[in-house]
Coordinates of C-alpha atoms in Angstrom, one line a residue:
M1 CA 38.0 68.7 210.1
K2 CA 36.9 69.0 213.7
T3 CA 34.4 71.6 214.8
K4 CA 36.3 74.4 216.5
K5 CA 33.5 77.0 217.0
L6 CA 29.8 76.9 217.8
I7 CA 28.5 80.5 217.1
G8 CA 30.7 82.1 219.6
I9 CA 31.1 79.3 222.2
L10 CA 34.6 78.1 222.7
L11 CA 35.7 75.0 224.5
S12 CA 38.5 76.1 226.7
A13 CA 39.0 73.7 229.6
V14 CA 41.6 71.0 230.1
L15 CA 39.7 67.9 229.1
V16 CA 41.7 64.7 228.6
F17 CA 45.0 63.5 230.0
T18 CA 46.1 60.9 227.5
T19 CA 49.2 58.7 227.2
V20 CA 49.6 57.1 223.7
F21 CA 51.5 54.0 223.0
A22 CA 52.2 53.5 219.3
G23 CA 53.1 50.1 217.8
A24 CA 52.9 48.4 214.5
G25 CA 49.4 49.1 213.2
S26 CA 47.9 49.9 216.7
V27 CA 47.3 52.9 219.0
Y28 CA 46.2 52.6 222.6
A29 CA 45.0 55.5 224.7
E30 CA 44.8 55.6 228.5
T31 CA 42.3 58.2 229.7
E32 CA 42.1 59.7 233.1
T33 CA 38.9 61.4 234.2
P34 CA 39.5 64.8 236.0
K35 CA 37.9 64.6 239.4
D36 CA 35.9 67.8 239.1
Y37 CA 33.9 66.7 236.1
P38 CA 30.6 64.9 236.9
V39 CA 30.6 61.4 235.5
V40 CA 27.3 60.6 233.7
G41 CA 25.9 57.7 231.8
A42 CA 24.5 54.2 232.0
I43 CA 25.4 51.0 230.1
K44 CA 23.6 48.3 228.2
S45 CA 23.4 45.1 230.1
D46 CA 23.7 41.6 228.7
E47 CA 19.9 41.4 228.8
G48 CA 19.7 44.3 226.4
T49 CA 18.3 46.8 228.9
M50 CA 19.9 50.0 230.1
K51 CA 21.0 50.3 233.7
A52 CA 22.9 52.8 235.8
A53 CA 26.6 52.3 235.8
A54 CA 27.9 50.6 238.9
E55 CA 30.6 53.2 239.4
T56 CA 28.0 56.0 239.8
N57 CA 25.2 54.2 241.5
T58 CA 22.9 56.7 239.9
D59 CA 21.8 57.8 236.4
V60 CA 22.7 61.5 236.5
A61 CA 21.1 63.7 233.9
V62 CA 22.7 66.5 232.0
T63 CA 20.6 69.7 231.9
A64 CA 21.2 71.6 228.7
T65 CA 22.4 75.2 229.2
S66 CA 20.6 78.0 227.5
M67 CA 22.9 79.9 225.2
N68 CA 21.1 83.1 226.3
V69 CA 21.9 82.6 229.9
N70 CA 25.4 81.2 230.1
K71 CA 27.9 80.9 227.2
T72 CA 29.9 78.1 229.0
A73 CA 28.0 74.9 229.9
P74 CA 29.3 72.5 232.6
M75 CA 31.6 69.8 231.4
Y76 CA 30.6 66.1 231.9
S77 CA 32.5 62.9 231.4
T78 CA 30.9 59.7 230.3
I79 CA 31.5 56.5 232.0
E80 CA 33.9 54.1 230.3
Y81 CA 32.8 52.3 227.2
D82 CA 34.2 50.2 224.4
R83 CA 32.9 48.2 221.4
S84 CA 31.1 45.8 223.8
K85 CA 29.3 48.5 225.8
L86 CA 26.7 50.8 224.5
I87 CA 26.3 53.7 226.9
Y88 CA 23.8 56.5 227.2
V89 CA 23.5 59.9 228.8
R90 CA 20.2 61.4 229.8
V91 CA 19.8 65.1 228.6
K92 CA 17.1 67.4 229.7
I93 CA 15.9 70.3 227.6
P94 CA 13.4 72.8 229.1
K95 CA 11.5 73.9 225.9
A96 CA 11.3 73.3 222.2
G97 CA 14.4 74.3 220.3
A98 CA 17.7 72.9 219.3
F99 CA 20.5 71.0 221.1
A100 CA 24.2 71.7 220.4
I101 CA 26.3 69.0 222.0
N102 CA 30.0 69.4 221.9
V103 CA 31.7 66.0 222.2
T104 CA 35.4 65.6 222.9
A105 CA 35.7 61.9 222.0
G106 CA 38.1 59.5 223.5
A107 CA 37.8 57.3 220.5
D108 CA 36.3 57.3 217.0
G109 CA 32.6 56.4 217.1
V110 CA 29.0 57.6 216.7
V111 CA 26.8 59.7 218.9
G112 CA 23.0 59.6 218.4
L113 CA 20.2 61.4 220.1
Y114 CA 17.0 59.4 220.7
D115 CA 13.6 60.3 222.1
S116 CA 13.5 57.2 224.4
L117 CA 15.2 54.0 225.2
S118 CA 12.3 51.7 224.1
K119 CA 12.6 49.4 221.2
D120 CA 10.6 51.9 219.2
A121 CA 12.9 54.8 220.0
K122 CA 13.1 57.5 217.4
L123 CA 16.5 58.7 216.2
I124 CA 16.4 62.5 216.2
A125 CA 20.0 63.1 215.0
S126 CA 23.3 61.4 214.9
S127 CA 26.9 62.3 214.0
P128 CA 30.3 60.6 213.8
V129 CA 32.8 61.7 216.4
Y130 CA 36.5 61.4 216.1
R131 CA 39.2 60.9 218.7
A132 CA 40.3 64.2 220.1
Y133 CA 44.0 65.1 220.1
S134 CA 43.8 68.5 221.8
T135 CA 41.7 70.3 224.4
E136 CA 40.0 72.4 221.7
D137 CA 39.2 69.4 219.5
Y138 CA 35.5 68.5 219.5
D139 CA 32.7 67.5 217.2
T140 CA 29.2 69.1 217.5
L141 CA 25.9 67.2 217.2
Y142 CA 22.9 69.4 216.3
A143 CA 19.4 68.3 216.9
S144 CA 16.0 70.1 216.9
V145 CA 13.2 69.0 219.2
N146 CA 9.6 70.3 219.2
K147 CA 8.9 69.9 222.9
A148 CA 10.6 70.0 226.3
G149 CA 11.6 66.7 227.8
T150 CA 14.3 64.1 228.5
Y151 CA 16.3 62.8 225.6
Y152 CA 19.0 60.1 225.3
L153 CA 22.4 60.5 223.9
I154 CA 23.9 57.2 223.0
F155 CA 27.7 56.7 222.5
S156 CA 29.2 53.8 220.6
T157 CA 32.6 52.9 219.3
E158 CA 34.5 50.1 217.6
S159 CA 37.5 50.6 219.9
Y160 CA 38.6 47.5 221.9
A161 CA 40.2 49.7 224.5
E162 CA 37.9 51.3 227.1
T163 CA 37.6 55.0 226.7
Q164 CA 35.6 58.0 228.0
S165 CA 34.3 61.1 226.2
F166 CA 33.5 64.5 227.4
L167 CA 30.6 66.8 226.6
R168 CA 29.0 70.2 227.0
C169 CA 25.3 70.6 226.2
Y170 CA 23.7 73.8 225.0
Y171 CA 20.2 74.7 223.7
A172 CA 18.6 77.6 221.9
P173 CA 14.8 78.0 222.2
A174 CA 12.5 78.1 219.2
G175 CA 11.4 81.7 219.8
G176 CA 11.2 84.0 222.7
T177 CA 11.5 87.6 223.8
P178 CA 14.9 89.0 222.9
T179 CA 16.3 92.0 224.8
V180 CA 16.2 94.9 222.3
S181 CA 19.5 95.5 220.6
K182 CA 21.1 92.3 222.1
N183 CA 21.8 89.0 220.3
F184 CA 19.3 86.3 221.2
Y185 CA 20.2 82.7 220.2
G186 CA 17.2 81.0 218.7
A187 CA 16.5 77.8 216.7
S188 CA 14.1 76.1 214.4
P189 CA 11.4 74.1 216.2
K190 CA 11.4 71.2 213.8
G191 CA 14.7 71.3 212.1
V192 CA 16.2 73.4 209.3
N193 CA 13.7 75.1 207.0
S194 CA 10.7 73.6 208.8
G195 CA 8.4 75.5 211.2
W196 CA 8.3 79.1 212.3
S197 CA 9.9 80.5 215.4
Y198 CA 8.4 83.7 216.8
Y199 CA 10.4 86.5 218.5
K200 CA 8.4 89.1 220.4
I201 CA 9.1 92.8 220.3
T202 CA 7.1 95.7 221.9
T203 CA 7.5 99.3 220.8
A204 CA 6.7 102.3 223.0
G205 CA 5.9 104.5 220.0
L206 CA 6.5 104.9 216.3
R207 CA 9.8 103.0 215.5
Y208 CA 11.7 101.4 212.7
L209 CA 12.9 97.9 213.4
T210 CA 16.3 96.5 212.4
I211 CA 16.0 92.7 212.1
S212 CA 19.4 91.1 211.7
F213 CA 21.1 87.8 212.0
P214 CA 24.6 88.7 213.2
D215 CA 25.8 85.2 214.2
R216 CA 25.3 82.3 211.8
M217 CA 26.5 78.8 211.3
K218 CA 27.1 78.9 207.6
S219 CA 28.3 81.4 205.0
N220 CA 25.3 80.7 202.8
S221 CA 22.7 80.8 205.5
L222 CA 19.3 81.9 204.3
Y223 CA 16.5 83.2 206.5
Q224 CA 12.8 83.5 205.8
V225 CA 11.2 86.3 207.7
K226 CA 7.6 87.6 208.4
L227 CA 6.5 90.5 210.5
M228 CA 3.4 89.5 212.4
N229 CA 0.8 91.3 214.4
S230 CA 0.3 90.8 218.2
T231 CA -1.8 87.7 217.6
K232 CA 0.6 86.1 215.1
K233 CA -2.3 85.8 212.7
K234 CA -1.7 88.7 210.3
N235 CA 1.4 89.0 208.2
L236 CA 2.2 92.7 208.0
S237 CA 4.9 91.9 205.4
K238 CA 2.2 90.5 203.1
G239 CA 4.6 87.8 202.1
I240 CA 7.9 86.1 203.0
I241 CA 11.1 88.1 203.1
G242 CA 14.3 86.4 202.1
V243 CA 17.3 87.5 204.1
G244 CA 20.7 86.3 203.2
S245 CA 24.2 87.4 202.4
G246 CA 22.9 89.7 199.6
K247 CA 21.1 91.7 202.2
S248 CA 23.9 91.4 204.8
W249 CA 21.5 89.2 206.8
T250 CA 19.5 92.4 207.7
T251 CA 16.0 93.7 206.8
Y252 CA 13.9 96.6 208.1
A253 CA 10.4 97.5 208.9
A254 CA 8.6 100.5 210.5
V255 CA 5.7 100.1 212.9
P256 CA 3.5 102.2 215.2
K257 CA 3.3 101.6 219.0
G258 CA 2.4 98.0 219.8
T259 CA 3.5 94.4 220.1
Y260 CA 4.8 92.4 217.1
Y261 CA 6.4 89.1 216.4
V262 CA 9.2 88.4 213.9
A263 CA 8.6 84.9 212.5
V264 CA 11.7 83.1 211.3
K265 CA 12.3 79.9 209.3
C266 CA 15.9 79.2 208.3
S267 CA 18.6 76.8 207.0
D268 CA 20.5 76.8 210.3
P269 CA 19.5 74.7 213.3
M270 CA 20.8 77.6 215.5
Y271 CA 21.4 81.3 214.9
A272 CA 21.5 84.7 216.7
I273 CA 18.8 87.2 216.0
N274 CA 19.0 90.9 216.9
L275 CA 16.0 93.1 217.1
K276 CA 16.6 96.8 217.3
A277 CA 13.8 99.5 217.6
T278 CA 14.9 103.1 216.7
K279 CA 12.9 106.2 217.5
V280 CA 12.5 108.8 214.8
T281 CA 11.2 112.3 215.4
E282 CA 9.0 113.0 212.4
N283 CA 7.6 116.4 211.4
S284 CA 5.7 115.8 208.1
G285 CA 2.3 116.8 206.8
S286 CA -0.4 114.2 206.4
T287 CA -1.8 116.0 203.2
R288 CA -0.5 118.2 200.5
T289 CA -2.1 121.3 202.1
K290 CA -0.4 120.5 205.4
A291 CA 3.1 119.9 203.9
K292 CA 6.0 120.9 206.1
S293 CA 8.8 123.1 204.7
I294 CA 12.3 121.8 204.0
Y295 CA 14.9 124.5 203.9
K296 CA 18.2 124.4 202.1
G297 CA 20.8 122.5 204.2
N298 CA 18.1 120.9 206.4
T299 CA 17.1 117.3 206.8
K300 CA 13.7 115.7 207.3
K301 CA 13.3 112.2 208.7
G302 CA 10.3 109.9 208.8
L303 CA 8.8 106.5 208.7
I304 CA 6.5 104.6 206.4
T305 CA 4.9 101.9 208.5
A306 CA 4.0 98.4 207.5
T307 CA 0.4 99.0 208.7
Q308 CA -0.4 102.2 206.8
S309 CA -2.2 102.2 203.5
S310 CA -0.6 102.8 200.1
T311 CA -2.6 106.0 199.7
S312 CA -1.5 107.7 202.9
A313 CA 1.7 109.7 202.7
D314 CA 4.1 112.2 204.3
W315 CA 4.2 115.6 202.6
Y316 CA 6.9 118.2 202.5
K317 CA 7.5 121.4 200.4
I318 CA 10.4 123.5 199.1
K319 CA 10.1 127.1 197.9
I320 CA 12.4 128.4 195.2
N321 CA 12.6 132.2 195.1
S322 CA 14.9 132.2 192.0
S323 CA 16.0 129.7 189.4
Q324 CA 18.7 127.4 191.0
K325 CA 20.1 123.9 191.1
V326 CA 18.2 121.7 193.6
N327 CA 19.6 118.4 194.8
L328 CA 17.8 116.2 197.3
E329 CA 19.9 113.6 199.1
V330 CA 17.8 110.6 200.0
I331 CA 18.8 107.7 202.4
T332 CA 16.4 104.8 203.2
K333 CA 16.3 101.6 205.2
T334 CA 13.5 99.5 204.0
G335 CA 12.1 96.0 204.1
G336 CA 9.1 94.0 203.1
Y337 CA 8.0 91.2 200.8
N338 CA 8.5 93.5 197.8
G339 CA 8.8 97.2 197.2
G340 CA 10.1 99.9 199.5
I341 CA 9.5 103.7 199.7
R342 CA 8.5 106.0 196.8
I343 CA 9.3 109.7 196.6
S344 CA 7.5 111.9 194.1
V345 CA 7.8 115.6 193.3
F346 CA 4.9 117.9 192.2
R347 CA 4.9 121.5 191.1
S348 CA 2.4 123.8 192.8
G349 CA -1.0 123.6 191.1
K350 CA -0.2 120.2 189.3
T351 CA -1.7 116.9 190.3
K352 CA 0.7 114.8 188.2
A353 CA 4.3 114.3 189.5
F354 CA 7.0 115.5 187.2
G355 CA 9.4 112.9 188.7
S356 CA 9.5 110.0 191.1
S357 CA 12.0 107.4 192.5
D358 CA 11.5 104.1 194.2
F359 CA 13.9 103.1 197.0
Y360 CA 14.2 99.5 198.2
W361 CA 16.6 97.2 199.9
D362 CA 19.4 97.0 197.3
D363 CA 19.0 100.7 196.2
P364 CA 18.8 102.5 199.6
A365 CA 20.2 105.9 198.7
S366 CA 20.4 108.4 195.9
T367 CA 20.5 112.1 195.0
L368 CA 17.5 113.5 193.2
Q369 CA 18.4 116.3 190.8
L370 CA 15.3 118.5 190.3
Y371 CA 15.3 120.8 187.3
T372 CA 12.9 122.4 184.8
S373 CA 13.4 121.8 181.1
G374 CA 15.0 124.8 179.4
Y375 CA 16.6 126.1 182.5
G376 CA 20.1 124.6 182.1
G377 CA 19.7 122.0 184.8
R378 CA 18.1 124.4 187.2
L379 CA 14.7 124.4 188.9
S380 CA 12.5 127.4 188.0
K381 CA 11.1 129.7 190.7
G382 CA 8.1 128.3 192.5
T383 CA 6.8 125.9 195.3
Y384 CA 7.3 122.2 195.0
Y385 CA 5.7 119.4 197.0
I386 CA 7.5 116.1 198.0
K387 CA 5.3 113.1 198.6
V388 CA 6.7 110.1 200.5
Q389 CA 4.6 106.9 200.4
K390 CA 4.6 103.1 200.5
Y391 CA 5.8 101.3 197.4
G392 CA 4.5 97.8 197.0
C393 CA 4.6 96.1 200.5
G394 CA 7.6 98.0 201.7
S395 CA 8.1 100.0 204.9
G396 CA 10.9 101.6 206.8
Y397 CA 12.9 104.7 207.4
Y398 CA 13.8 107.6 205.2
Q399 CA 15.6 110.9 205.4
I400 CA 15.6 113.8 202.8
K401 CA 18.2 116.5 202.8
W402 CA 18.1 119.6 200.6
K403 CA 21.8 119.9 199.8

């Protein structure tokens, strides 16, 4: 099956004008090159060296188009080739990342990307291509490179008839600085599941981060994520976070003001990452004696950051003037290597919690029913303290409402 889609990029130009003559056991195609498509490529001479095609008088290079700048790359046509001619196209990439080369082939064949044209040239990636029968019919060659430079795309075919192919070339960088809340197309620096790519985000204050991968190449894509400090040397997540379909390709973290890097390693050569920073106005107490009151019907919101200790906490209190039912509605958005956010409830004068609940990524919300034994599901008169703290290596956002 031909590739019809490359993470949101559609091929939508009129590409090939073909007349097909069918006979017994043979098909011949006559291809006309539209005049407004640049012709690129060089051929292999009889001496075994590459030279510029006589028709062009110059070896024009294709510059890969950043997927974060322009979603439609220029269309190029190769020079004519057949089974006796091995042709190449020079392709320039400005930084480490991944190529995605859409090829609308004039005939069945193979396309390979090499690091040079020397006898010791290294094959970076290759893919079969199949003759196109429509303007939206193309195959995609993916290839990761760990440095900027010029690479060589070589076309070959077993067809006796001369043909031409058409191509668009895109690249996604291995890391960068995404615009907050917008998709940024990134890539692995050394191929799938090898090497970390770093995406920078700077927060103006206390924020919770939503880290998501909204545009992926496979339904079973799996991403490994770390939240790093400003020098990329300290892993604030403490370990590696697995982000896949079970988490809807999303994880969270909370951080104070500063610069951070989201490190990504994944099973896709290309993907879209979206980093969102959300401000939360928090009014909590830093100790039990400074606990802030929650009144019935009111909601408190707060953040437990990746940088705070497991002993620090946010404190709130509720006051019950008469025995009554008390339900606390809790919603969380958490992430981390393990753990999440823990909420514990204490009676005034007691140092041991009479109840606690842990909230993590697959259990983000619940209603806590507070009651005193012997009171028929009601909470007895008194003051109660609510402690919100880090559980394991988790961090993120929470809100508590006294319903």
